[in-house]
């Protein structure tokens, strides 16, 4: 149960002053939730210094100032185009407050003649007179501290002013309880951290630039809290998974041997190593939770297929889940012929199948006649009941979250879980996302791969490049052409792609195809197979081809406005070529002028194909928030912490979490209780479920 002390923070935002039914929606969008707690995690990014309080006589135009003045007279606007003016004065002079189309009743009530008020805003000089247009604040002149000398500035959204945020925030801070400390005293001392409440107070009342820095002690403390909650959650998830009884599989049985000898190639050493780690896990009675990281084309799929055979050899079923329809179909098409030869029933289940097909599939899955099931998210659905799911393989994990992988594994009894990702994840990030799993890395690529010749091409040289491509196509090359990413808006991406499609048709003729995320599934499949079977030479695409598609004959990848993509994404895209025997090229186009960082990022792409190195560099240059460029990345989004600033605390938090749970298995000690509060503070409710009640 949630500790009572947090009740206030879980109350709805609309109880705060200034937040009504209408603005509540805007606030929810701004803070990512409707609770007071959500607002408290909204961090100021700047501050406005309002401490300058001169007299009118010596005030400097151009500065933000707070002045105490007396209202002398009103000059209503004679016409709409002329503003309403209010003359105010102090002992040293007069100035004008200027308003465009104010409500008459409001201005008369706020600035009655004779009243002493404090106004704060930017001073201007207009025809030799001092004026202030629409003061930011007008307060009672005899009350103190209504106008903050240092006003925090928050990120805003349509319908929410900074004034509204600061007002609501002040009230929210009043409600924030002083929570009993969950951090070690020695830690607080070492880093000079304050209590949770004091840190939060300072965070929202920055006095200077240093206070705004992400590495300020107050922000760092709160970031550490967040990491600790994250690491406790993962450690608990991990423990819970392991405590459940797994099953001991019959490893390297007849099916596995058959498949191994049917492979047209030898496994690389890296593949062998990873496979033996998997075998070891599967043989043991504990539950397997293993992640395979390996670059695109490193041969993860084969490894997964061999692992699936262990499940089949033990009389259970295996599920293989892909992140997209296209990929699920592609895996199915690669694996079906192999398995058919061995007399294994393999089944495809995707959202796009007809109701009748699905029903048949459900039946085969629940009766156990289907041994290997390949599918998309559709495998999660309640209707899907496995006869006996032994192994769940999840491909391209970065599209799924922790809870999803647990959900799938709960479809069976003691189901082993194998996750594969082609997204090279920097070590720090891996800690936040996969702390609950064991990690294997495939470092080596299958032999015979030629490096992809990567070149940076300014947009102006597009024509030369196209001419070059024409020669390549005449010799039989197949080309991917990826269109620029526009503001994450698929509609705009689409327009760009369609235009480019037409232009390229004018160069290359009819054998140019277009594929994008808004197409119907069957249409996508058709275009994709036209390309992979050679009926198209050029495939113009938005980033839908990003994940996993395998067309070994494709040898050229053109990426327009490459500087707009994340490096990890560029790396994934480039991985689509260089899969066959022929020399491959990747052209990264950029619009001049580019910033030096952008150029530097693209140069990294030119200089290396090592995904892990690229990922580390990307994080250095761009910060964690953008690493995958997408919100649906499945990686946790932190509210307070920023990996590029606080990342060095992550390993500390992990060790801390481990130690805590070793000493206090169920968080029942006094400190354990406070830590439960921390978990609720970061809404790690899932973690609480992992704790035994009591
Ligand atoms: P990933 O899933 O890691 O992107 P795949 O498993 O799809 O990689 O492998 C890419 C290609 O390399 C496939 O065509 C596959 O058949 C081939 N392949 C995999 N392992 C080897 C190997 N050891 N030797 C040669 N080719 C391999
Ligand atoms: Mg793959």
PDB file of C-alpha atoms in Angstrom, residues 160-422:
ATOM      1  CA  UNK A 160       0.191  27.283 -20.033  1.00  0.00           C
ATOM      2  CA  UNK A 161       2.049  30.437 -19.055  1.00  0.00           C
ATOM      3  CA  UNK A 162       5.104  30.546 -16.878  1.00  0.00           C
ATOM      4  CA  UNK A 163       3.142  32.547 -14.378  1.00  0.00           C
ATOM      5  CA  UNK A 164       0.580  29.794 -14.138  1.00  0.00           C
ATOM      6  CA  UNK A 165       3.297  27.196 -13.635  1.00  0.00           C
ATOM      7  CA  UNK A 166       5.128  29.147 -10.938  1.00  0.00           C
ATOM      8  CA  UNK A 167       1.889  29.832  -9.123  1.00  0.00           C
ATOM      9  CA  UNK A 168       0.813  26.203  -9.224  1.00  0.00           C
ATOM     10  CA  UNK A 169       4.323  25.089  -8.337  1.00  0.00           C
ATOM     11  CA  UNK A 170       4.430  27.290  -5.251  1.00  0.00           C
ATOM     12  CA  UNK A 171       1.195  25.753  -4.044  1.00  0.00           C
ATOM     13  CA  UNK A 172       2.386  22.254  -4.922  1.00  0.00           C
ATOM     14  CA  UNK A 173       5.597  22.803  -2.953  1.00  0.00           C
ATOM     15  CA  UNK A 174       3.498  23.774   0.046  1.00  0.00           C
ATOM     16  CA  UNK A 175       1.924  20.351  -0.136  1.00  0.00           C
ATOM     17  CA  UNK A 176       5.174  18.445  -0.540  1.00  0.00           C
ATOM     18  CA  UNK A 177       5.877  16.481   2.636  1.00  0.00           C
ATOM     19  CA  UNK A 178       9.244  16.199   4.327  1.00  0.00           C
ATOM     20  CA  UNK A 179      10.005  12.544   3.668  1.00  0.00           C
ATOM     21  CA  UNK A 180      12.133  10.425   5.975  1.00  0.00           C
ATOM     22  CA  UNK A 181      15.576   9.923   4.451  1.00  0.00           C
ATOM     23  CA  UNK A 182      16.251   6.761   2.416  1.00  0.00           C
ATOM     24  CA  UNK A 183      19.781   7.570   1.365  1.00  0.00           C
ATOM     25  CA  UNK A 184      22.816   6.627   3.376  1.00  0.00           C
ATOM     26  CA  UNK A 185      24.094   9.386   5.595  1.00  0.00           C
ATOM     27  CA  UNK A 186      27.626   8.878   4.353  1.00  0.00           C
ATOM     28  CA  UNK A 187      26.466   9.350   0.788  1.00  0.00           C
ATOM     29  CA  UNK A 188      24.723  12.624   1.629  1.00  0.00           C
ATOM     30  CA  UNK A 189      27.859  13.867   3.333  1.00  0.00           C
ATOM     31  CA  UNK A 190      30.173  12.753   0.578  1.00  0.00           C
ATOM     32  CA  UNK A 191      28.337  14.625  -2.151  1.00  0.00           C
ATOM     33  CA  UNK A 192      26.985  17.456  -0.037  1.00  0.00           C
ATOM     34  CA  UNK A 193      23.372  16.559  -0.668  1.00  0.00           C
ATOM     35  CA  UNK A 194      20.356  17.842   1.212  1.00  0.00           C
ATOM     36  CA  UNK A 195      17.169  16.023   2.083  1.00  0.00           C
ATOM     37  CA  UNK A 196      14.663  15.205  -0.625  1.00  0.00           C
ATOM     38  CA  UNK A 197      12.422  18.126   0.274  1.00  0.00           C
ATOM     39  CA  UNK A 198      15.206  20.698   0.544  1.00  0.00           C
ATOM     40  CA  UNK A 199      16.624  19.523  -2.754  1.00  0.00           C
ATOM     41  CA  UNK A 200      13.257  19.846  -4.420  1.00  0.00           C
ATOM     42  CA  UNK A 201      12.789  23.310  -2.954  1.00  0.00           C
ATOM     43  CA  UNK A 202      16.118  24.452  -4.289  1.00  0.00           C
ATOM     44  CA  UNK A 203      15.405  22.913  -7.644  1.00  0.00           C
ATOM     45  CA  UNK A 204      12.336  25.086  -7.991  1.00  0.00           C
ATOM     46  CA  UNK A 205      13.892  28.227  -6.570  1.00  0.00           C
ATOM     47  CA  UNK A 206      17.108  28.669  -8.515  1.00  0.00           C
ATOM     48  CA  UNK A 207      19.037  31.764  -7.467  1.00  0.00           C
ATOM     49  CA  UNK A 208      21.733  31.745 -10.108  1.00  0.00           C
ATOM     50  CA  UNK A 209      23.062  29.949 -13.132  1.00  0.00           C
ATOM     51  CA  UNK A 210      24.767  27.293 -11.061  1.00  0.00           C
ATOM     52  CA  UNK A 211      21.475  26.280  -9.544  1.00  0.00           C
ATOM     53  CA  UNK A 212      20.150  25.626 -13.021  1.00  0.00           C
ATOM     54  CA  UNK A 213      22.966  23.282 -13.954  1.00  0.00           C
ATOM     55  CA  UNK A 214      21.937  19.649 -14.200  1.00  0.00           C
ATOM     56  CA  UNK A 215      24.913  18.820 -11.995  1.00  0.00           C
ATOM     57  CA  UNK A 216      23.814  21.085  -9.143  1.00  0.00           C
ATOM     58  CA  UNK A 217      23.793  19.126  -5.870  1.00  0.00           C
ATOM     59  CA  UNK A 218      20.004  19.374  -5.575  1.00  0.00           C
ATOM     60  CA  UNK A 219      19.337  18.059  -9.077  1.00  0.00           C
ATOM     61  CA  UNK A 220      21.996  15.374  -8.720  1.00  0.00           C
ATOM     62  CA  UNK A 221      20.484  14.119  -5.498  1.00  0.00           C
ATOM     63  CA  UNK A 222      17.074  13.815  -7.082  1.00  0.00           C
ATOM     64  CA  UNK A 223      18.635  12.156 -10.132  1.00  0.00           C
ATOM     65  CA  UNK A 224      20.321   9.658  -7.861  1.00  0.00           C
ATOM     66  CA  UNK A 225      16.983   8.945  -6.211  1.00  0.00           C
ATOM     67  CA  UNK A 226      15.569   8.228  -9.621  1.00  0.00           C
ATOM     68  CA  UNK A 227      18.425   5.909 -10.563  1.00  0.00           C
ATOM     69  CA  UNK A 228      18.124   4.120  -7.263  1.00  0.00           C
ATOM     70  CA  UNK A 229      14.412   3.550  -7.820  1.00  0.00           C
ATOM     71  CA  UNK A 230      15.165   2.318 -11.336  1.00  0.00           C
ATOM     72  CA  UNK A 231      17.890  -0.051 -10.186  1.00  0.00           C
ATOM     73  CA  UNK A 232      15.859  -1.380  -7.276  1.00  0.00           C
ATOM     74  CA  UNK A 233      13.025  -2.101  -9.678  1.00  0.00           C
ATOM     75  CA  UNK A 234      15.261  -3.969 -12.082  1.00  0.00           C
ATOM     76  CA  UNK A 235      16.958  -5.899  -9.303  1.00  0.00           C
ATOM     77  CA  UNK A 236      13.584  -6.912  -7.934  1.00  0.00           C
ATOM     78  CA  UNK A 237      12.303  -7.896 -11.370  1.00  0.00           C
ATOM     79  CA  UNK A 238      15.410  -9.941 -11.894  1.00  0.00           C
ATOM     80  CA  UNK A 239      15.062 -11.684  -8.575  1.00  0.00           C
ATOM     81  CA  UNK A 240      11.419 -12.391  -9.122  1.00  0.00           C
ATOM     82  CA  UNK A 241      12.087 -13.937 -12.493  1.00  0.00           C
ATOM     83  CA  UNK A 242      14.847 -16.107 -11.118  1.00  0.00           C
ATOM     84  CA  UNK A 243      12.946 -17.269  -8.107  1.00  0.00           C
ATOM     85  CA  UNK A 244      10.258 -18.656 -10.303  1.00  0.00           C
ATOM     86  CA  UNK A 245      10.981 -22.143 -11.237  1.00  0.00           C
ATOM     87  CA  UNK A 246      12.421 -22.434 -14.643  1.00  0.00           C
ATOM     88  CA  UNK A 247      12.782 -25.765 -16.296  1.00  0.00           C
ATOM     89  CA  UNK A 248      15.718 -27.882 -17.238  1.00  0.00           C
ATOM     90  CA  UNK A 249      15.663 -28.389 -20.966  1.00  0.00           C
ATOM     91  CA  UNK A 250      16.988 -31.202 -23.002  1.00  0.00           C
ATOM     92  CA  UNK A 251      19.791 -29.356 -24.695  1.00  0.00           C
ATOM     93  CA  UNK A 252      21.274 -30.360 -28.026  1.00  0.00           C
ATOM     94  CA  UNK A 253      18.713 -33.036 -28.846  1.00  0.00           C
ATOM     95  CA  UNK A 254      17.894 -34.455 -32.268  1.00  0.00           C
ATOM     96  CA  UNK A 255      16.150 -31.403 -33.764  1.00  0.00           C
ATOM     97  CA  UNK A 256      18.930 -29.143 -32.681  1.00  0.00           C
ATOM     98  CA  UNK A 257      21.515 -31.428 -34.189  1.00  0.00           C
ATOM     99  CA  UNK A 258      19.553 -31.689 -37.411  1.00  0.00           C
ATOM    100  CA  UNK A 259      19.280 -27.944 -37.757  1.00  0.00           C
ATOM    101  CA  UNK A 260      22.917 -27.415 -36.984  1.00  0.00           C
ATOM    102  CA  UNK A 261      24.002 -29.805 -39.673  1.00  0.00           C
ATOM    103  CA  UNK A 262      21.517 -28.319 -42.133  1.00  0.00           C
ATOM    104  CA  UNK A 263      23.054 -24.854 -41.872  1.00  0.00           C
ATOM    105  CA  UNK A 264      24.910 -23.867 -45.026  1.00  0.00           C
ATOM    106  CA  UNK A 265      27.688 -22.221 -43.030  1.00  0.00           C
ATOM    107  CA  UNK A 266      29.731 -22.557 -39.878  1.00  0.00           C
ATOM    108  CA  UNK A 267      28.845 -20.555 -36.851  1.00  0.00           C
ATOM    109  CA  UNK A 268      31.317 -17.852 -35.970  1.00  0.00           C
ATOM    110  CA  UNK A 269      33.210 -18.159 -32.713  1.00  0.00           C
ATOM    111  CA  UNK A 270      31.086 -15.404 -31.290  1.00  0.00           C
ATOM    112  CA  UNK A 271      27.901 -17.213 -32.221  1.00  0.00           C
ATOM    113  CA  UNK A 272      29.265 -20.418 -30.701  1.00  0.00           C
ATOM    114  CA  UNK A 273      30.112 -18.656 -27.470  1.00  0.00           C
ATOM    115  CA  UNK A 274      26.714 -17.073 -27.134  1.00  0.00           C
ATOM    116  CA  UNK A 275      24.995 -20.296 -28.007  1.00  0.00           C
ATOM    117  CA  UNK A 276      26.845 -22.196 -25.334  1.00  0.00           C
ATOM    118  CA  UNK A 277      25.847 -19.555 -22.784  1.00  0.00           C
ATOM    119  CA  UNK A 278      22.255 -20.046 -23.839  1.00  0.00           C
ATOM    120  CA  UNK A 279      22.564 -23.809 -23.660  1.00  0.00           C
ATOM    121  CA  UNK A 280      23.937 -23.530 -20.186  1.00  0.00           C
ATOM    122  CA  UNK A 281      21.041 -21.334 -19.112  1.00  0.00           C
ATOM    123  CA  UNK A 282      18.485 -23.623 -20.677  1.00  0.00           C
ATOM    124  CA  UNK A 283      19.971 -26.755 -19.199  1.00  0.00           C
ATOM    125  CA  UNK A 284      19.763 -25.243 -15.712  1.00  0.00           C
ATOM    126  CA  UNK A 285      16.512 -25.307 -13.806  1.00  0.00           C
ATOM    127  CA  UNK A 286      16.597 -21.579 -13.172  1.00  0.00           C
ATOM    128  CA  UNK A 287      14.776 -19.347 -15.559  1.00  0.00           C
ATOM    129  CA  UNK A 288      16.778 -17.841 -18.373  1.00  0.00           C
ATOM    130  CA  UNK A 289      16.634 -14.077 -18.852  1.00  0.00           C
ATOM    131  CA  UNK A 290      19.286 -13.357 -21.421  1.00  0.00           C
ATOM    132  CA  UNK A 291      19.923 -10.511 -23.802  1.00  0.00           C
ATOM    133  CA  UNK A 292      21.905 -10.961 -26.999  1.00  0.00           C
ATOM    134  CA  UNK A 293      23.380  -7.763 -28.292  1.00  0.00           C
ATOM    135  CA  UNK A 294      24.809  -7.942 -31.745  1.00  0.00           C
ATOM    136  CA  UNK A 295      25.079  -5.715 -34.716  1.00  0.00           C
ATOM    137  CA  UNK A 296      22.754  -6.002 -37.631  1.00  0.00           C
ATOM    138  CA  UNK A 297      23.850  -9.000 -39.646  1.00  0.00           C
ATOM    139  CA  UNK A 298      25.930 -10.554 -36.886  1.00  0.00           C
ATOM    140  CA  UNK A 299      23.781 -13.654 -37.035  1.00  0.00           C
ATOM    141  CA  UNK A 300      21.493 -13.430 -34.039  1.00  0.00           C
ATOM    142  CA  UNK A 301      18.547 -14.987 -35.799  1.00  0.00           C
ATOM    143  CA  UNK A 302      20.393 -18.230 -36.443  1.00  0.00           C
ATOM    144  CA  UNK A 303      21.401 -18.443 -32.820  1.00  0.00           C
ATOM    145  CA  UNK A 304      17.787 -17.930 -31.782  1.00  0.00           C
ATOM    146  CA  UNK A 305      16.609 -20.620 -34.164  1.00  0.00           C
ATOM    147  CA  UNK A 306      19.056 -23.102 -32.642  1.00  0.00           C
ATOM    148  CA  UNK A 307      17.920 -22.170 -29.148  1.00  0.00           C
ATOM    149  CA  UNK A 308      14.324 -22.765 -30.192  1.00  0.00           C
ATOM    150  CA  UNK A 309      15.282 -26.310 -31.069  1.00  0.00           C
ATOM    151  CA  UNK A 310      16.173 -26.943 -27.438  1.00  0.00           C
ATOM    152  CA  UNK A 311      12.594 -26.106 -26.551  1.00  0.00           C
ATOM    153  CA  UNK A 312      11.212 -28.388 -29.237  1.00  0.00           C
ATOM    154  CA  UNK A 313      13.565 -31.208 -28.309  1.00  0.00           C
ATOM    155  CA  UNK A 314      12.166 -30.988 -24.797  1.00  0.00           C
ATOM    156  CA  UNK A 315       8.601 -31.324 -26.033  1.00  0.00           C
ATOM    157  CA  UNK A 316       7.649 -27.693 -25.509  1.00  0.00           C
ATOM    158  CA  UNK A 317       6.810 -24.827 -27.832  1.00  0.00           C
ATOM    159  CA  UNK A 318       8.918 -21.876 -28.853  1.00  0.00           C
ATOM    160  CA  UNK A 319       7.702 -18.379 -29.667  1.00  0.00           C
ATOM    161  CA  UNK A 320       9.615 -15.863 -31.709  1.00  0.00           C
ATOM    162  CA  UNK A 321       8.347 -12.316 -31.494  1.00  0.00           C
ATOM    163  CA  UNK A 322       9.333  -9.595 -33.943  1.00  0.00           C
ATOM    164  CA  UNK A 323       8.584  -5.889 -33.635  1.00  0.00           C
ATOM    165  CA  UNK A 324       6.920  -5.432 -37.011  1.00  0.00           C
ATOM    166  CA  UNK A 325       4.709  -7.309 -39.380  1.00  0.00           C
ATOM    167  CA  UNK A 326       7.306  -7.191 -42.147  1.00  0.00           C
ATOM    168  CA  UNK A 327       9.948  -8.704 -39.916  1.00  0.00           C
ATOM    169  CA  UNK A 328       7.702 -11.394 -38.541  1.00  0.00           C
ATOM    170  CA  UNK A 329       6.897 -12.435 -42.097  1.00  0.00           C
ATOM    171  CA  UNK A 330      10.510 -12.319 -43.102  1.00  0.00           C
ATOM    172  CA  UNK A 331      11.587 -14.510 -40.198  1.00  0.00           C
ATOM    173  CA  UNK A 332       8.776 -16.873 -41.050  1.00  0.00           C
ATOM    174  CA  UNK A 333       9.838 -17.102 -44.658  1.00  0.00           C
ATOM    175  CA  UNK A 334      13.475 -17.762 -43.749  1.00  0.00           C
ATOM    176  CA  UNK A 335      12.731 -20.328 -41.096  1.00  0.00           C
ATOM    177  CA  UNK A 336       9.773 -22.202 -42.522  1.00  0.00           C
ATOM    178  CA  UNK A 337      11.617 -24.101 -45.243  1.00  0.00           C
ATOM    179  CA  UNK A 338      14.334 -25.125 -42.772  1.00  0.00           C
ATOM    180  CA  UNK A 339      11.873 -26.390 -40.225  1.00  0.00           C
ATOM    181  CA  UNK A 340       9.598 -28.003 -42.764  1.00  0.00           C
ATOM    182  CA  UNK A 341      12.433 -30.236 -43.882  1.00  0.00           C
ATOM    183  CA  UNK A 342      12.737 -31.415 -40.306  1.00  0.00           C
ATOM    184  CA  UNK A 343       9.025 -32.060 -40.120  1.00  0.00           C
ATOM    185  CA  UNK A 344       8.354 -29.270 -37.649  1.00  0.00           C
ATOM    186  CA  UNK A 345       5.117 -27.360 -37.671  1.00  0.00           C
ATOM    187  CA  UNK A 346       5.736 -23.654 -37.713  1.00  0.00           C
ATOM    188  CA  UNK A 347       3.073 -20.998 -37.541  1.00  0.00           C
ATOM    189  CA  UNK A 348       2.751 -17.292 -38.206  1.00  0.00           C
ATOM    190  CA  UNK A 349       0.527 -15.072 -36.103  1.00  0.00           C
ATOM    191  CA  UNK A 350       0.207 -11.379 -36.873  1.00  0.00           C
ATOM    192  CA  UNK A 351      -2.413  -8.727 -36.308  1.00  0.00           C
ATOM    193  CA  UNK A 352      -3.110  -8.542 -39.974  1.00  0.00           C
ATOM    194  CA  UNK A 353      -4.409 -12.057 -40.420  1.00  0.00           C
ATOM    195  CA  UNK A 354      -8.133 -12.522 -40.882  1.00  0.00           C
ATOM    196  CA  UNK A 355     -10.286 -13.471 -37.923  1.00  0.00           C
ATOM    197  CA  UNK A 356     -10.688 -16.947 -39.333  1.00  0.00           C
ATOM    198  CA  UNK A 357      -6.945 -17.448 -39.819  1.00  0.00           C
ATOM    199  CA  UNK A 358      -6.308 -16.204 -36.323  1.00  0.00           C
ATOM    200  CA  UNK A 359      -8.841 -18.549 -34.838  1.00  0.00           C
ATOM    201  CA  UNK A 360      -7.178 -21.468 -36.525  1.00  0.00           C
ATOM    202  CA  UNK A 361      -3.816 -20.266 -35.283  1.00  0.00           C
ATOM    203  CA  UNK A 362      -5.068 -19.979 -31.682  1.00  0.00           C
ATOM    204  CA  UNK A 363      -6.331 -23.511 -31.924  1.00  0.00           C
ATOM    205  CA  UNK A 364      -3.010 -24.889 -33.148  1.00  0.00           C
ATOM    206  CA  UNK A 365      -1.152 -22.968 -30.470  1.00  0.00           C
ATOM    207  CA  UNK A 366      -3.329 -24.164 -27.630  1.00  0.00           C
ATOM    208  CA  UNK A 367      -3.450 -27.772 -28.807  1.00  0.00           C
ATOM    209  CA  UNK A 368       0.321 -27.795 -29.059  1.00  0.00           C
ATOM    210  CA  UNK A 369       0.366 -28.938 -32.676  1.00  0.00           C
ATOM    211  CA  UNK A 370       2.258 -25.771 -33.628  1.00  0.00           C
ATOM    212  CA  UNK A 371       5.760 -26.115 -32.253  1.00  0.00           C
ATOM    213  CA  UNK A 372       7.282 -22.842 -33.347  1.00  0.00           C
ATOM    214  CA  UNK A 373       5.173 -19.706 -33.449  1.00  0.00           C
ATOM    215  CA  UNK A 374       6.458 -16.570 -35.093  1.00  0.00           C
ATOM    216  CA  UNK A 375       4.558 -13.366 -34.646  1.00  0.00           C
ATOM    217  CA  UNK A 376       4.219  -9.753 -33.679  1.00  0.00           C
ATOM    218  CA  UNK A 377       2.667  -8.154 -30.593  1.00  0.00           C
ATOM    219  CA  UNK A 378      -0.328 -10.291 -31.481  1.00  0.00           C
ATOM    220  CA  UNK A 379       1.368 -13.019 -29.447  1.00  0.00           C
ATOM    221  CA  UNK A 380       0.644 -11.033 -26.287  1.00  0.00           C
ATOM    222  CA  UNK A 381      -3.080 -11.192 -26.663  1.00  0.00           C
ATOM    223  CA  UNK A 382      -5.099 -12.941 -24.046  1.00  0.00           C
ATOM    224  CA  UNK A 383      -6.658 -15.214 -26.599  1.00  0.00           C
ATOM    225  CA  UNK A 384      -3.283 -16.703 -27.308  1.00  0.00           C
ATOM    226  CA  UNK A 385      -2.941 -19.633 -24.962  1.00  0.00           C
ATOM    227  CA  UNK A 386       0.064 -21.834 -25.399  1.00  0.00           C
ATOM    228  CA  UNK A 387      -0.094 -25.526 -24.721  1.00  0.00           C
ATOM    229  CA  UNK A 388       3.345 -25.348 -23.145  1.00  0.00           C
ATOM    230  CA  UNK A 389       5.611 -22.418 -23.953  1.00  0.00           C
ATOM    231  CA  UNK A 390       9.219 -23.336 -23.193  1.00  0.00           C
ATOM    232  CA  UNK A 391      11.144 -20.494 -24.779  1.00  0.00           C
ATOM    233  CA  UNK A 392      10.162 -16.992 -25.782  1.00  0.00           C
ATOM    234  CA  UNK A 393      12.529 -15.196 -28.126  1.00  0.00           C
ATOM    235  CA  UNK A 394      11.982 -11.485 -28.514  1.00  0.00           C
ATOM    236  CA  UNK A 395      13.729  -9.846 -31.433  1.00  0.00           C
ATOM    237  CA  UNK A 396      14.702  -6.177 -31.591  1.00  0.00           C
ATOM    238  CA  UNK A 397      13.950  -5.628 -27.985  1.00  0.00           C
ATOM    239  CA  UNK A 398      14.311  -1.882 -28.044  1.00  0.00           C
ATOM    240  CA  UNK A 399      10.735  -1.687 -29.179  1.00  0.00           C
ATOM    241  CA  UNK A 400       9.462  -3.507 -26.142  1.00  0.00           C
ATOM    242  CA  UNK A 401       9.631  -2.656 -22.464  1.00  0.00           C
ATOM    243  CA  UNK A 402      10.495  -4.610 -19.334  1.00  0.00           C
ATOM    244  CA  UNK A 403       6.880  -5.367 -18.568  1.00  0.00           C
ATOM    245  CA  UNK A 404       6.165  -6.657 -22.032  1.00  0.00           C
ATOM    246  CA  UNK A 405       8.925  -9.198 -21.885  1.00  0.00           C
ATOM    247  CA  UNK A 406       7.680 -10.355 -18.523  1.00  0.00           C
ATOM    248  CA  UNK A 407       4.141 -10.596 -19.886  1.00  0.00           C
ATOM    249  CA  UNK A 408       5.243 -12.840 -22.709  1.00  0.00           C
ATOM    250  CA  UNK A 409       7.235 -15.088 -20.444  1.00  0.00           C
ATOM    251  CA  UNK A 410       4.217 -15.423 -18.185  1.00  0.00           C
ATOM    252  CA  UNK A 411       2.385 -17.115 -21.020  1.00  0.00           C
ATOM    253  CA  UNK A 412       4.096 -20.313 -19.992  1.00  0.00           C
ATOM    254  CA  UNK A 413       5.288 -22.042 -16.862  1.00  0.00           C
ATOM    255  CA  UNK A 414       8.882 -21.165 -16.155  1.00  0.00           C
ATOM    256  CA  UNK A 415       9.342 -20.007 -19.720  1.00  0.00           C
ATOM    257  CA  UNK A 416      12.891 -19.059 -20.625  1.00  0.00           C
ATOM    258  CA  UNK A 417      13.351 -15.680 -22.204  1.00  0.00           C
ATOM    259  CA  UNK A 418      15.860 -14.702 -24.836  1.00  0.00           C
ATOM    260  CA  UNK A 419      15.939 -11.140 -26.035  1.00  0.00           C
ATOM    261  CA  UNK A 420      17.846  -9.954 -29.074  1.00  0.00           C
ATOM    262  CA  UNK A 421      18.735  -6.427 -29.923  1.00  0.00           C
ATOM    263  CA  UNK A 422      20.645  -4.953 -32.807  1.00  0.00           C
TER     264      UNK A 422
END
